Short mmCIF file of C-alpha atoms in Angstrom, two decimals:
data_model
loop_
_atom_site.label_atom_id
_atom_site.label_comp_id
_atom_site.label_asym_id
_atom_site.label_seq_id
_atom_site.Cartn_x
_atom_site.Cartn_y
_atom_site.Cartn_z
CA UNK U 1 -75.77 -11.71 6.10
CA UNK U 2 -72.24 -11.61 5.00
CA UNK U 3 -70.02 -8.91 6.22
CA UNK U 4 -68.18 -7.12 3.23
CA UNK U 5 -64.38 -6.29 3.49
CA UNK U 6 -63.16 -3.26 4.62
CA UNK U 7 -60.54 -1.50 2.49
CA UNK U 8 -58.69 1.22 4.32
CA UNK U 9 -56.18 2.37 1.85
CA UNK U 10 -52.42 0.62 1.53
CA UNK U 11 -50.80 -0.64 4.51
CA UNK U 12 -47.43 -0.03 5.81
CA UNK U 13 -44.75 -2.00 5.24
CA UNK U 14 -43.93 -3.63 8.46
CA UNK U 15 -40.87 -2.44 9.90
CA UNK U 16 -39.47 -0.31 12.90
CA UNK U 17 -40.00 3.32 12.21
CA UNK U 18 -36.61 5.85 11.51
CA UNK U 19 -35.84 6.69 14.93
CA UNK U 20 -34.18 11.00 15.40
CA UNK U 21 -31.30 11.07 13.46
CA UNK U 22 -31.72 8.11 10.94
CA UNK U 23 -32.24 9.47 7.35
CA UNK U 24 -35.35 7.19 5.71
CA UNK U 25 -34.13 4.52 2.81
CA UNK U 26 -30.91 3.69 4.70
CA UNK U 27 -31.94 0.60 6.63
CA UNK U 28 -31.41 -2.67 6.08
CA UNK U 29 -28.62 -5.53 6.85
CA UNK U 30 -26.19 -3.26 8.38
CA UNK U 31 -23.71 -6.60 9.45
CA UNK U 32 -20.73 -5.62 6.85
CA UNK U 33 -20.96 -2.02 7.55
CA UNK U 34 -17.28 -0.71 8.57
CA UNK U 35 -18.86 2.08 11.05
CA UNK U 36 -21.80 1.96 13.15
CA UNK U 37 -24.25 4.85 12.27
CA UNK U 38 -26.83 6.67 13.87
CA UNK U 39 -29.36 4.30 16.00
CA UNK U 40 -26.71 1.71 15.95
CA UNK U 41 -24.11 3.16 17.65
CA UNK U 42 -24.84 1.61 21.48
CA UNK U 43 -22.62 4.16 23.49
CA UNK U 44 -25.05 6.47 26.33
CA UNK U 45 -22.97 9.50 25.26
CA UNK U 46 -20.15 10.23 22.16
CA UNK U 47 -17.74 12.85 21.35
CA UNK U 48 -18.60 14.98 18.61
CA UNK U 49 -16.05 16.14 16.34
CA UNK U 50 -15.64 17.90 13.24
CA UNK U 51 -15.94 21.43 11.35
CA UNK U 52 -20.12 21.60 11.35
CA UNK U 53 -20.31 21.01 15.25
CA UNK U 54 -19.46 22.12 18.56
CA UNK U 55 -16.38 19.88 19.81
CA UNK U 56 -17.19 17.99 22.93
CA UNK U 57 -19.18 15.27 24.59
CA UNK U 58 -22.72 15.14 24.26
CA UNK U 59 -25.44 12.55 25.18
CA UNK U 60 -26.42 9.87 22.00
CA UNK U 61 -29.81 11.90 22.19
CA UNK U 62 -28.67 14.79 21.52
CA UNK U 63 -26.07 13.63 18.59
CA UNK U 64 -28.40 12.11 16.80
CA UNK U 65 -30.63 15.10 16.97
CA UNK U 66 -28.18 17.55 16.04
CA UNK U 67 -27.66 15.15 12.67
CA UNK U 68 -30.76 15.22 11.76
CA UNK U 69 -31.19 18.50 12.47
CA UNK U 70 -28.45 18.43 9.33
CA UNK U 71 -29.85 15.81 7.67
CA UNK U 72 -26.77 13.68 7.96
CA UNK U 73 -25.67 10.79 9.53
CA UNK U 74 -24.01 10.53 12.75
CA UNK U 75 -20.84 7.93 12.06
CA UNK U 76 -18.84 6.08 15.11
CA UNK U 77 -15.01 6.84 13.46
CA UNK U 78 -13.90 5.77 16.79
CA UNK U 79 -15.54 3.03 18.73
CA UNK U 80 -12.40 1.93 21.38
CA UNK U 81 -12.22 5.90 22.30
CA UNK U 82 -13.80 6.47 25.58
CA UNK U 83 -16.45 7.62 24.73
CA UNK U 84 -16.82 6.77 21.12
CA UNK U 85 -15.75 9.43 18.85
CA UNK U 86 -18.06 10.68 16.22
CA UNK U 87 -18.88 12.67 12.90
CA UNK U 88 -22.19 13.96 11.87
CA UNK U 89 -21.84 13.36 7.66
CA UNK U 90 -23.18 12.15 4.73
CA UNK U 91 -22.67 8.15 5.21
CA UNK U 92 -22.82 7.21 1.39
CA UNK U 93 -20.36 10.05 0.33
CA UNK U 94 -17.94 9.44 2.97
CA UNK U 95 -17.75 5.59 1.84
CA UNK U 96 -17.26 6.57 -1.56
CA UNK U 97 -14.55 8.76 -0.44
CA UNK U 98 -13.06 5.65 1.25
CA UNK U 99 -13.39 3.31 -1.42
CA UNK U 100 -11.97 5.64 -3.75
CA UNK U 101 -8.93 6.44 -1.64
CA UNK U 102 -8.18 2.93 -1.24
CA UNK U 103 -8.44 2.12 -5.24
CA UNK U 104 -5.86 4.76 -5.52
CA UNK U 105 -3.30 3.14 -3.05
CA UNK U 106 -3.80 0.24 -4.93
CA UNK U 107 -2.96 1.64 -7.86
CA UNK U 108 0.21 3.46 -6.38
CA UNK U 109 1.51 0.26 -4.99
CA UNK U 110 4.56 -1.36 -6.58
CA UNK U 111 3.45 -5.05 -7.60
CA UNK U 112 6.08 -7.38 -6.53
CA UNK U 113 7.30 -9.68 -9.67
CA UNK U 114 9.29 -12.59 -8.43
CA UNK U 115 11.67 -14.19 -11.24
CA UNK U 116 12.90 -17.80 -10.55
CA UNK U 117 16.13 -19.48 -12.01
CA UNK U 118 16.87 -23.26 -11.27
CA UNK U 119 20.28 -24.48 -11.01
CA UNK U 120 21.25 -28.08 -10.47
CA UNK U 121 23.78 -29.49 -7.55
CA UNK U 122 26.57 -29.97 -10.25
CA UNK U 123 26.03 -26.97 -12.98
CA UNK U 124 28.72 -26.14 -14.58
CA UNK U 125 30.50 -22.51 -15.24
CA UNK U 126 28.70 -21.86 -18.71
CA UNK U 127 25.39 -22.87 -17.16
CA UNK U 128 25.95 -21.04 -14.32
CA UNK U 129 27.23 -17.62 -15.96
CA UNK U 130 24.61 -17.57 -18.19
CA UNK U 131 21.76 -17.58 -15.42
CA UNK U 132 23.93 -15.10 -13.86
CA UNK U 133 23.46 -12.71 -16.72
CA UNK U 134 19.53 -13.17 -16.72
CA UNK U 135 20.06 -12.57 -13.03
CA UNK U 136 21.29 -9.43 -13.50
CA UNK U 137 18.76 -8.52 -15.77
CA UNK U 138 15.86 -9.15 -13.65
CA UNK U 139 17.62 -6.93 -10.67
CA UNK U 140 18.28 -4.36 -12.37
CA UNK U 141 14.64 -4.33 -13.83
CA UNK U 142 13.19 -3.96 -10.27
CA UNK U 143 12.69 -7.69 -10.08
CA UNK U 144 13.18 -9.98 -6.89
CA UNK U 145 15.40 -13.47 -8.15
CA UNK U 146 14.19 -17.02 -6.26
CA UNK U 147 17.26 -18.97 -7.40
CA UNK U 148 17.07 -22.60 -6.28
CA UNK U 149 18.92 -26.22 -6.90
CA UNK U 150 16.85 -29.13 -7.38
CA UNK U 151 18.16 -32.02 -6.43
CA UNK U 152 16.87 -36.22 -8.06
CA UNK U 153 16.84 -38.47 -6.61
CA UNK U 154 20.18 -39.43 -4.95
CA UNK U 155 21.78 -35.97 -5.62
CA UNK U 156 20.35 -34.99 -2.16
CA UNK U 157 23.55 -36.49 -1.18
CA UNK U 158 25.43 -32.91 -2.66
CA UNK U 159 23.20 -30.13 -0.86
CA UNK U 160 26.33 -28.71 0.71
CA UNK U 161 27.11 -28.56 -2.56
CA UNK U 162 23.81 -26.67 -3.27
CA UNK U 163 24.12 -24.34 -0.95
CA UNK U 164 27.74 -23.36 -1.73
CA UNK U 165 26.35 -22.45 -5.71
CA UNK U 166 23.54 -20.35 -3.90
CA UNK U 167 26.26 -18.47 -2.09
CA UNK U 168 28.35 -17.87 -4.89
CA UNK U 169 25.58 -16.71 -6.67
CA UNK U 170 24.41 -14.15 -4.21
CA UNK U 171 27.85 -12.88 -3.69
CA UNK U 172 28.32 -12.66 -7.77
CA UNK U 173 25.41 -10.38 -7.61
CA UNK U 174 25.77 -8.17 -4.27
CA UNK U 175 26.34 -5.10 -6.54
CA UNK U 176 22.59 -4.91 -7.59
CA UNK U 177 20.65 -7.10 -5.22
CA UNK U 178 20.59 -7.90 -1.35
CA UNK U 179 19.96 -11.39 0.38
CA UNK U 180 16.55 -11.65 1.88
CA UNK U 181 16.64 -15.21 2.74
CA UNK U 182 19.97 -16.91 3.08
CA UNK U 183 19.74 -20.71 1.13
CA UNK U 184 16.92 -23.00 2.91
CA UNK U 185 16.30 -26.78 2.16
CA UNK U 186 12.73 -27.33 1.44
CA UNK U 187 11.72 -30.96 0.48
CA UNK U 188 14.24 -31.39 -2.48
CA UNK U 189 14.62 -27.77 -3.15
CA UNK U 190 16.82 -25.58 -1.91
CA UNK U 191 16.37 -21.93 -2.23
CA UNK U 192 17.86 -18.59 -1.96
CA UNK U 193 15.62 -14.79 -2.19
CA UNK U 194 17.48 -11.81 -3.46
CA UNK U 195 16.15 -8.77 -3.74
CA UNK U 196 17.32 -5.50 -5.99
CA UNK U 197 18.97 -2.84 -4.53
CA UNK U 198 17.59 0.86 -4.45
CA UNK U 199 19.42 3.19 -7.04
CA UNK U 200 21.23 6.12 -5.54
CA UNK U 201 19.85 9.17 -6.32
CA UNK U 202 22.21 10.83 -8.50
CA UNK U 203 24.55 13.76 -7.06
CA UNK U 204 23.70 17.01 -8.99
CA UNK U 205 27.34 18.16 -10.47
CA UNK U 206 27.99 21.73 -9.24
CA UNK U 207 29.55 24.18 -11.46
CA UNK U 208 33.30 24.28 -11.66
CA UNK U 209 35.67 27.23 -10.57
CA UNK U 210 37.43 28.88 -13.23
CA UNK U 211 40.92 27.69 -13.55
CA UNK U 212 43.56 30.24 -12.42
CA UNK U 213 45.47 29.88 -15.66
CA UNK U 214 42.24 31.10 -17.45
CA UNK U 215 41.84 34.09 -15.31
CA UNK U 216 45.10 35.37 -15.86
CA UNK U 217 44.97 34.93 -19.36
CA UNK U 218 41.63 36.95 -19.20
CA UNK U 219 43.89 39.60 -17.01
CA UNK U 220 46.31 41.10 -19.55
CA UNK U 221 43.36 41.18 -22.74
CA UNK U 222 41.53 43.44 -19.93
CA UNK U 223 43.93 45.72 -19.55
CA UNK U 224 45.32 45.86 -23.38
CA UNK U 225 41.55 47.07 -24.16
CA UNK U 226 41.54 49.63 -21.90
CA UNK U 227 45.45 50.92 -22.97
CA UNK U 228 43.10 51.18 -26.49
CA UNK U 229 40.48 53.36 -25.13
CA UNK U 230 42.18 55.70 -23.66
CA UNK U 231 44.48 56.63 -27.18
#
């Protein structure tokens, strides 16, 4: 006689059970997590810190009970401390805090646009001022200026020359931008990096004295007005 299957209901999903402290529906491949959190931070004991705890040193036991006593996460800020330091809250928010934070110091930083002019070893003064001018442009935009020489063929033969233009050109333009790499010979290129200089803030004009011919004038008219009272 056959034996007939026994259905006890839906299994588990195989797994290791949430140990104290781990909120449920936050497992899984932990490997590119920044912080270690709850039952995988490895320290015997961590220091607790933060507004919603007691400030001190407490066995990994009895951190991770105390966060899930708050149903939060205990978070390893600190792992080189000694012990690890620690904060019991909410994982998820606090990387979304993180992430947001950093977005915004993206957004604040200056992006860096690098303008490039090419000279040759043997340009002459038209050529040359009229880069210049475009130079000065792009400085006083904010821009950095890569000017170079290129040099065919045999006219390797004239980098002194090459560097002496790249010179000139840096000291033509010292009012608005500063060297940041003096000339440099790189395969048939030689190049120079200038950078713009910072605007001074501008000096607030204070109010000026009133000259002493003006106050004397002002005298006499004071005291003809009050001759005219008094009659």
């Amino acid at each position: 006689m056959e034996k007939k299957p026994q259905f006890g209901g839906p299994r588990r999903p195989m797994g290791p059970r949430p140990r104290p402290g781990q909120r449920p529906g936050r497992g899984g491949d932990r490997r590119n997590d920044p912080y270690a959190t709850n039952e995988h931070i490895r320290a015997r004991e961590v220091r607790l810190v933060g507004d919603n705890v007691e400030q001190g040193i407490y066995p990994i036991a009895q951190a991770l009970k105390i966060a899930e006593k708050q149903e939060l996460d205990l978070v390893e800020i600190s792992p080189t401390a000694e012990p690890p330091v620690c904060r019991i809250i909410d994982y998820q928010k606090f990387l979304y805090q993180q992430k947001k934070r950093q977005k915004e110091q993206k957004q604040k930083a200056t992006k860096v646009v690098v303008k490039e002019i090419r000279f040759g070893p043997q340009t002459d003064d038209h050529d040359y001022n009229f880069k210049l001018k475009h130079a000065q442009g792009f400085l006083k935009e904010g821009s950095k200026v890569k000017a170079y020489v290129f040099f065919r063929g045999r006219s390797i033969l004239f980098k002194e020359q090459g560097e002496v233009l790249l010179l000139r050109f840096a000291n033509d333009l010292e009012d608005l931008g500063k060297v940041e790499m003096m000339p440099v010979l790189e395969g048939k290129r030689m190049s120079i990096m200038l950078a713009p200089l910072k605007a001074a803030p501008k000096k607030e004009e204070k109010p000026r004295a009133p000259k002493k011919e003006a106050a004397a004038e002002a005298k006499p008219a004071a005291e003809e007005a009050a001759a005219e009272e008094k009659e």
